[in-house]
Every structure is written in structure tokens, then in C-alpha cells.
Tab-separated table of C-alpha atoms in Angstrom:
chain	number	residue	atom	x	y	z
L	1	MET	CA	126.196	90.062	119.623
L	2	ALA	CA	123.050	92.026	120.216
L	3	LYS	CA	122.520	95.168	118.221
L	4	PRO	CA	122.433	98.407	120.368
L	5	LYS	CA	118.991	99.814	121.021
L	6	LYS	CA	118.247	103.001	118.988
L	7	THR	CA	117.822	106.213	120.894
L	8	SER	CA	114.656	108.390	120.491
L	9	LYS	CA	116.712	110.913	118.444
L	10	GLU	CA	117.828	108.196	116.001
L	11	ILE	CA	114.312	107.038	115.717
L	12	LEU	CA	112.798	110.520	115.043
L	13	LYS	CA	114.414	110.750	111.577
L	14	PRO	CA	112.804	113.260	109.467
L	15	ALA	CA	110.405	111.894	106.707
L	16	GLU	CA	108.379	113.406	103.979
L	17	ARG	CA	104.671	113.622	104.777
L	18	LEU	CA	102.834	110.674	103.326
L	19	GLU	CA	100.510	111.687	100.539
L	20	ARG	CA	96.641	111.549	101.408
L	21	LYS	CA	95.979	109.165	98.350
L	22	VAL	CA	98.724	106.796	99.440
L	23	TYR	CA	97.648	106.838	103.030
L	24	ASP	CA	93.920	106.308	102.293
L	25	ALA	CA	94.661	103.384	100.066
L	26	GLU	CA	96.916	101.610	102.557
L	27	LEU	CA	94.544	102.362	105.385
L	28	LYS	CA	91.738	100.754	103.531
L	29	LYS	CA	93.726	97.545	103.138
L	30	LEU	CA	94.483	97.515	106.885
L	31	HIS	CA	90.870	98.186	107.780
L	32	ILE	CA	89.922	95.020	105.887
L	33	GLU	CA	92.423	93.064	107.889
L	34	LEU	CA	91.133	94.609	111.220
L	35	VAL	CA	87.717	93.412	110.348
L	36	LYS	CA	89.138	89.987	109.800
L	37	LEU	CA	90.847	90.107	113.145
L	38	GLN	CA	87.638	91.364	114.856
L	39	GLN	CA	85.910	88.188	113.606
L	40	TRP	CA	88.760	85.928	114.887
L	41	VAL	CA	88.826	87.578	118.166
L	42	GLN	CA	85.079	86.985	118.506
L	43	GLN	CA	85.040	83.340	117.315
L	44	LYS	CA	88.078	82.316	119.232
L	45	GLY	CA	87.167	84.266	122.390
L	46	LEU	CA	90.469	86.144	122.328
L	47	LYS	CA	91.166	88.932	124.944
L	48	VAL	CA	93.236	91.658	123.601
L	49	CYS	CA	94.454	94.792	125.593
L	50	ILE	CA	96.278	97.522	123.729
L	51	VAL	CA	97.818	100.413	125.752
L	52	PHE	CA	98.779	103.822	124.169
L	53	GLU	CA	101.144	106.119	125.904
L	54	GLY	CA	103.339	108.917	124.617
L	55	ARG	CA	104.158	112.629	124.603
L	56	ASP	CA	101.307	115.161	124.666
L	57	GLY	CA	100.446	115.787	121.056
L	58	ALA	CA	102.144	112.673	119.734
L	59	GLY	CA	98.843	111.455	117.999
L	60	LYS	CA	97.608	108.816	120.184
L	61	GLY	CA	93.899	109.742	119.779
L	62	GLY	CA	94.176	109.966	115.922
L	63	THR	CA	95.901	106.553	115.826
L	64	ILE	CA	93.175	105.036	118.028
L	65	LYS	CA	90.478	106.447	115.808
L	66	ALA	CA	92.179	105.117	112.717
L	67	ILE	CA	92.143	101.605	114.399
L	68	THR	CA	88.476	101.779	115.400
L	69	GLU	CA	86.600	103.534	112.773
L	70	ARG	CA	85.746	100.615	110.642
L	71	VAL	CA	85.319	98.074	113.395
L	72	SER	CA	82.475	97.302	115.848
L	73	PRO	CA	82.556	99.461	119.121
L	74	ARG	CA	80.932	96.422	120.635
L	75	VAL	CA	84.341	94.480	120.110
L	76	PHE	CA	86.879	97.331	120.136
L	77	ARG	CA	86.232	99.351	123.139
L	78	VAL	CA	88.261	102.533	123.925
L	79	VAL	CA	88.947	103.396	127.597
L	80	ALA	CA	89.973	106.952	128.271
L	81	LEU	CA	89.476	107.520	132.017
L	82	PRO	CA	89.232	111.077	133.375
L	83	ALA	CA	91.111	112.233	136.563
L	84	PRO	CA	90.299	109.973	139.445
L	85	THR	CA	87.452	110.941	141.723
L	86	GLU	CA	87.968	111.467	145.475
L	87	ARG	CA	86.742	107.998	146.214
L	88	GLU	CA	88.969	106.502	143.477
L	89	LYS	CA	92.010	108.295	145.121
L	90	THR	CA	91.591	106.137	148.153
L	91	GLN	CA	91.389	102.827	146.233
L	92	MET	CA	94.149	100.520	145.347
L	93	TYR	CA	95.927	102.306	142.525
L	94	ALA	CA	95.128	99.780	139.708
L	95	GLN	CA	91.654	99.028	140.930
L	96	ARG	CA	89.832	101.438	138.657
L	97	TYR	CA	91.607	100.086	135.517
L	98	LEU	CA	90.904	96.343	136.350
L	99	THR	CA	87.092	96.579	135.587
L	100	HIS	CA	87.848	97.782	131.985
L	101	LEU	CA	90.096	94.786	131.073
L	102	PRO	CA	88.875	92.612	128.156
L	103	ALA	CA	86.593	89.718	128.478
L	104	ALA	CA	86.563	86.887	125.790
L	105	GLY	CA	85.792	88.211	122.365
L	106	GLU	CA	86.888	91.806	123.170
L	107	VAL	CA	89.630	94.204	122.204
L	108	VAL	CA	90.252	97.049	124.817
L	109	ILE	CA	92.256	100.112	123.920
L	110	PHE	CA	93.543	102.265	126.535
L	111	ASP	CA	94.082	105.922	125.660
L	112	ARG	CA	96.623	106.378	128.551
L	113	SER	CA	96.409	103.768	131.181
L	114	TRP	CA	97.809	102.662	134.599
L	115	TYR	CA	101.207	104.123	133.388
L	116	ASN	CA	99.897	107.559	134.341
L	117	ARG	CA	101.568	106.876	137.643
L	118	ALA	CA	104.978	106.579	135.880
L	119	GLY	CA	104.407	109.647	133.766
L	120	VAL	CA	102.033	112.637	134.371
L	121	GLU	CA	101.371	111.734	138.021
L	122	ARG	CA	104.965	111.602	138.786
L	123	VAL	CA	106.155	114.707	136.717
L	124	MET	CA	103.414	116.983	137.862
L	125	GLY	CA	103.425	115.806	141.549
L	126	PHE	CA	100.174	114.013	141.811
L	127	CYS	CA	101.936	111.097	143.554
L	128	THR	CA	105.262	110.918	145.508
L	129	GLU	CA	108.459	109.643	144.189
L	130	GLU	CA	108.161	106.600	146.397
L	131	GLN	CA	104.584	105.734	145.103
L	132	SER	CA	105.950	106.034	141.539
L	133	HIS	CA	108.950	103.789	142.191
L	134	THR	CA	106.729	101.282	144.014
L	135	PHE	CA	104.389	101.225	141.064
L	136	LEU	CA	107.343	100.566	138.695
L	137	LYS	CA	108.392	97.528	140.757
L	138	VAL	CA	104.953	96.080	140.880
L	139	VAL	CA	103.637	96.760	137.107
L	140	PRO	CA	105.683	93.978	135.544
L	141	LEU	CA	104.203	91.356	137.991
L	142	PHE	CA	100.561	92.931	137.360
L	143	GLU	CA	101.169	92.585	133.681
L	144	LYS	CA	102.550	89.018	134.052
L	145	VAL	CA	99.236	88.115	135.813
L	146	MET	CA	97.298	89.667	132.938
L	147	VAL	CA	99.185	87.723	130.240
L	148	GLN	CA	99.045	84.485	132.256
L	149	SER	CA	95.341	84.935	132.484
L	150	GLY	CA	95.212	84.856	128.726
L	151	ILE	CA	95.246	88.504	127.842
L	152	ILE	CA	97.178	89.465	124.698
L	153	LEU	CA	98.853	92.798	125.953
L	154	LEU	CA	100.332	95.272	123.507
L	155	LYS	CA	101.962	98.514	124.707
L	156	TYR	CA	102.790	101.448	122.303
L	157	TRP	CA	104.753	104.563	123.093
L	158	LEU	CA	104.354	107.241	120.510
L	159	GLU	CA	107.516	109.535	120.357
L	160	VAL	CA	107.555	112.892	118.685
L	161	SER	CA	110.276	115.624	118.719
L	162	ALA	CA	109.870	118.922	120.788
L	163	GLU	CA	109.651	121.033	117.667
L	164	GLU	CA	106.817	118.907	116.297
L	165	GLN	CA	104.985	118.844	119.722
L	166	THR	CA	105.156	122.571	119.749
L	167	ARG	CA	103.642	122.976	116.316
L	168	ARG	CA	100.839	120.543	117.160
L	169	LEU	CA	99.994	122.212	120.429
L	170	GLN	CA	100.037	125.493	118.803
L	171	ALA	CA	97.707	124.344	116.160
L	172	ARG	CA	95.178	123.207	118.841
L	173	ILE	CA	95.102	126.787	120.087
L	174	THR	CA	94.493	128.346	116.719
L	175	ASP	CA	92.048	125.793	115.299
L	176	GLY	CA	88.678	125.835	116.771
L	177	ARG	CA	88.087	122.230	115.836
L	178	LYS	CA	91.012	121.002	117.961
L	179	LEU	CA	90.792	123.359	120.903
L	180	TRP	CA	89.022	120.682	123.069
L	181	LYS	CA	92.156	118.556	122.714
L	182	LEU	CA	94.092	121.181	124.552
L	183	SER	CA	93.778	120.519	128.303
L	184	PRO	CA	95.033	122.620	131.136
L	185	MET	CA	97.342	119.700	132.009
L	186	ASP	CA	98.946	119.961	128.549
L	187	ILE	CA	99.766	123.536	129.048
L	188	LYS	CA	101.196	122.860	132.526
L	189	SER	CA	103.147	119.823	131.261
L	190	TYR	CA	104.683	121.732	128.378
L	191	GLY	CA	107.676	123.102	130.158
L	192	HIS	CA	108.574	119.606	131.492
L	193	TRP	CA	110.132	117.950	128.480
L	194	ASP	CA	113.206	116.663	130.255
L	195	ASP	CA	111.247	115.513	133.137
L	196	TYR	CA	108.947	113.525	130.868
L	197	THR	CA	112.005	112.141	129.141
L	198	ARG	CA	113.487	110.877	132.437
L	199	ALA	CA	110.185	109.448	133.425
L	200	ARG	CA	109.801	107.692	130.164
L	201	ASP	CA	113.407	106.133	130.405
L	202	ASP	CA	112.698	104.920	133.987
L	203	MET	CA	109.338	103.432	132.913
L	204	PHE	CA	110.982	101.459	129.957
L	205	ALA	CA	113.801	100.230	132.113
L	206	ALA	CA	111.278	98.842	134.738
L	207	SER	CA	108.477	97.663	132.544
L	208	ASP	CA	109.951	96.557	129.221
L	209	SER	CA	109.443	92.853	129.965
L	210	SER	CA	109.651	89.778	127.787
L	211	TRP	CA	105.966	89.051	128.467
L	212	ALA	CA	104.920	92.804	127.893
L	213	PRO	CA	107.445	94.602	125.966
L	214	TRP	CA	107.074	98.256	124.808
L	215	TYR	CA	107.078	99.165	121.129
L	216	MET	CA	108.133	102.664	120.298
L	217	ALA	CA	106.659	104.312	117.251
L	218	ASN	CA	107.955	107.452	115.392
L	219	SER	CA	105.135	109.839	115.228
L	220	GLU	CA	106.629	112.764	113.386
L	221	ASP	CA	104.214	112.016	110.447
L	222	LYS	CA	100.677	111.117	111.734
L	223	ARG	CA	99.688	109.293	108.675
L	224	ARG	CA	102.746	107.025	108.687
L	225	VAL	CA	102.558	106.168	112.448
L	226	ARG	CA	98.839	105.137	112.058
L	227	LEU	CA	99.717	102.672	109.221
L	228	ASN	CA	102.839	101.421	111.085
L	229	ILE	CA	101.109	100.707	114.269
L	230	ILE	CA	98.073	98.995	112.773
L	231	SER	CA	100.382	96.977	110.505
L	232	HIS	CA	102.421	96.036	113.534
L	233	LEU	CA	99.442	95.096	115.884
L	234	LEU	CA	98.018	92.891	113.059
L	235	GLY	CA	101.383	90.937	113.103
L	236	GLN	CA	101.346	90.482	116.884
L	237	ILE	CA	97.940	88.629	116.950
L	238	PRO	CA	97.868	85.457	114.738
L	239	TYR	CA	94.532	85.347	112.992
L	240	LYS	CA	92.904	83.924	109.912
L	241	GLU	CA	90.099	84.886	107.822
L	242	ILE	CA	86.840	83.178	108.628
L	243	ALA	CA	85.351	81.909	105.472
L	244	ASP	CA	81.621	82.605	105.046
L	245	LYS	CA	79.816	79.341	104.286
L	246	ASP	CA	77.093	81.309	102.518
L	247	ALA	CA	77.536	84.359	100.452
L	248	VAL	CA	75.406	87.295	101.848
L	249	LYS	CA	72.578	88.138	99.745
L	250	LEU	CA	69.666	90.717	100.098
L	251	PRO	CA	66.247	88.914	100.477
L	252	LYS	CA	63.489	90.086	98.208
L	253	ARG	CA	61.953	93.222	99.538
L	254	GLY	CA	58.497	92.403	98.493
L	255	ARG	CA	55.890	94.675	96.698
L	256	LEU	CA	56.295	98.376	97.492
L	257	GLY	CA	53.309	100.700	97.946
L	258	LYS	CA	50.816	98.373	99.638
L	259	TYR	CA	50.878	100.819	102.481
L	260	LYS	CA	50.306	104.538	101.948
L	261	ALA	CA	52.257	106.826	104.340
L	262	ALA	CA	50.144	108.928	106.666
L	263	PRO	CA	50.228	112.694	105.857
L	264	TYR	CA	52.133	113.677	109.034
L	265	PRO	CA	53.502	117.197	109.311
L	266	PHE	CA	57.135	116.249	109.605
L	267	ARG	CA	59.502	118.895	110.928
L	268	MET	CA	61.998	118.645	108.317
L	269	VAL	CA	65.711	119.601	108.642
L	270	ALA	CA	66.510	122.538	106.479
L	271	GLU	CA	68.736	121.584	103.514
L	272	GLN	CA	71.206	124.267	103.648
L	273	PHE	CA	74.008	122.404	101.643
């Protein structure tokens, strides 16, 4: 007998915040594995597409940054599309996402994706209910074509409680370093918690397929969710460490001082620290 699926309330169990020292040590290990994965993806010509969706303030950006900060931006590309232009609004809905899908040797990470139509566009009235329902009917087939073309597709939903979301959005208002993260849409969306929950549930019911399943992550603690997601995605893509035939060694630099630098009047940056 199959086990019943957990509800979002059961998933969001309280947890002590992970200590920075522990987090840094575990993240370093995972970064080493991500570099190994990067080399494997390049050598084998894999095509990997990772979709991040979730509540406003759930920590998608921080999780993506944790994934990408030690790998090459030429291999791990982040796609965070702005609102569609007037021209893009007249195109087939998925058209502007297609050009960003990975080629061989690439990992593409979508910071929000085509699922905008099932979430913010539906809740905030940027599309009709009929358009949203049509999207939910078509998207499993769209993703099946992606997978059949050889793309490894991973979809993550970051879930956070209403209380923690409020705390994080409030912090964006009071912290000048985070103010840029607070968009006008975040403010407008804040009062639609139940509408977003309903939209999320409809999205999962329609698009949680065997070939492109959704994975939900508890994001009450940002440090824990970053480690959990990186560990999970590493487990979803079989890879091996590529052994170097020759150990890397620095060559001889040669004799220094054969050339005397010109006395150019450089404009030096003031050393204030």
C-alpha cells in the first residue's frame, strides 16, 4: 500500500537554524561534487534543466547562488526572465523559454519558468482562467518532449510558512542590501496566500508526472534547504569523477626583473580599509 503524501503543513516542521560553521563545511563538500558534475556534463554532453519555483521569499535566489558560486557560468547558466515585452505577449506562450533550454554540455537553471502561467499570471490576472487551464493540460506533453530529446529535467518547489514569508519580506524593507529583492509584484501578491496555495495545488495535480516530477523542499531554514537541494540534485544525475591523467603543476615562471616597468602615473584606488 502506497504511503499517503505529506501536506505542506507536515513538511514545514520547525527546525533549529543550522550553524554557519556546519553549513560552510557541508557546502564546501557539495561544491566539490558540483565541480565533478560539471566536468561530467561537459565530457558526456549532457543537457540539464533545473526549474525553481516557490513562494515569494522562499529562498530560490539564495539556493541558486549556492549552486552556482563555485562552478563555471559558461556551463551553469541562470535564466531569470523579466516580464514579457509587448512583442513576446503575442508569441506562443512557451516560445521565449525555448531559446534558453540547454544544449549539450550545459546546465540551465530557471529562476521561475514557464510555470508563471500557473502561478503569478493566474493569481494576479495576467492571463485568463482558460489560458491557465490550457497551459496545465499542455505542459506535461511539452516536458515529455523535452525529456525525450535528452534533457534531464528537475523541478523544485520551495515551500515556506506564511509567518516566515512575512518575516523575510519585512526584512527586505528594512535592510538596504535586500531592498532590490522586493518587487512591486511581491507587495501585490502578499495578500493572496490562499490563491497561490490553490494555484500551486492545481499545478502539482496537473504537472507532477513520472517523467518530470516535482520535488518540494522545506525552506524554513535557508541554509538547510540549500544543502538539501544540492544534495538531492547531485543524486538525480548519475556522474563520476573524471580522473586527471596528469597532475596540474605550475610551469617555471622564468627570470623576473628582465623588464623594468615604465614609470606610468597610475590612478590608484584609495586604500580605505
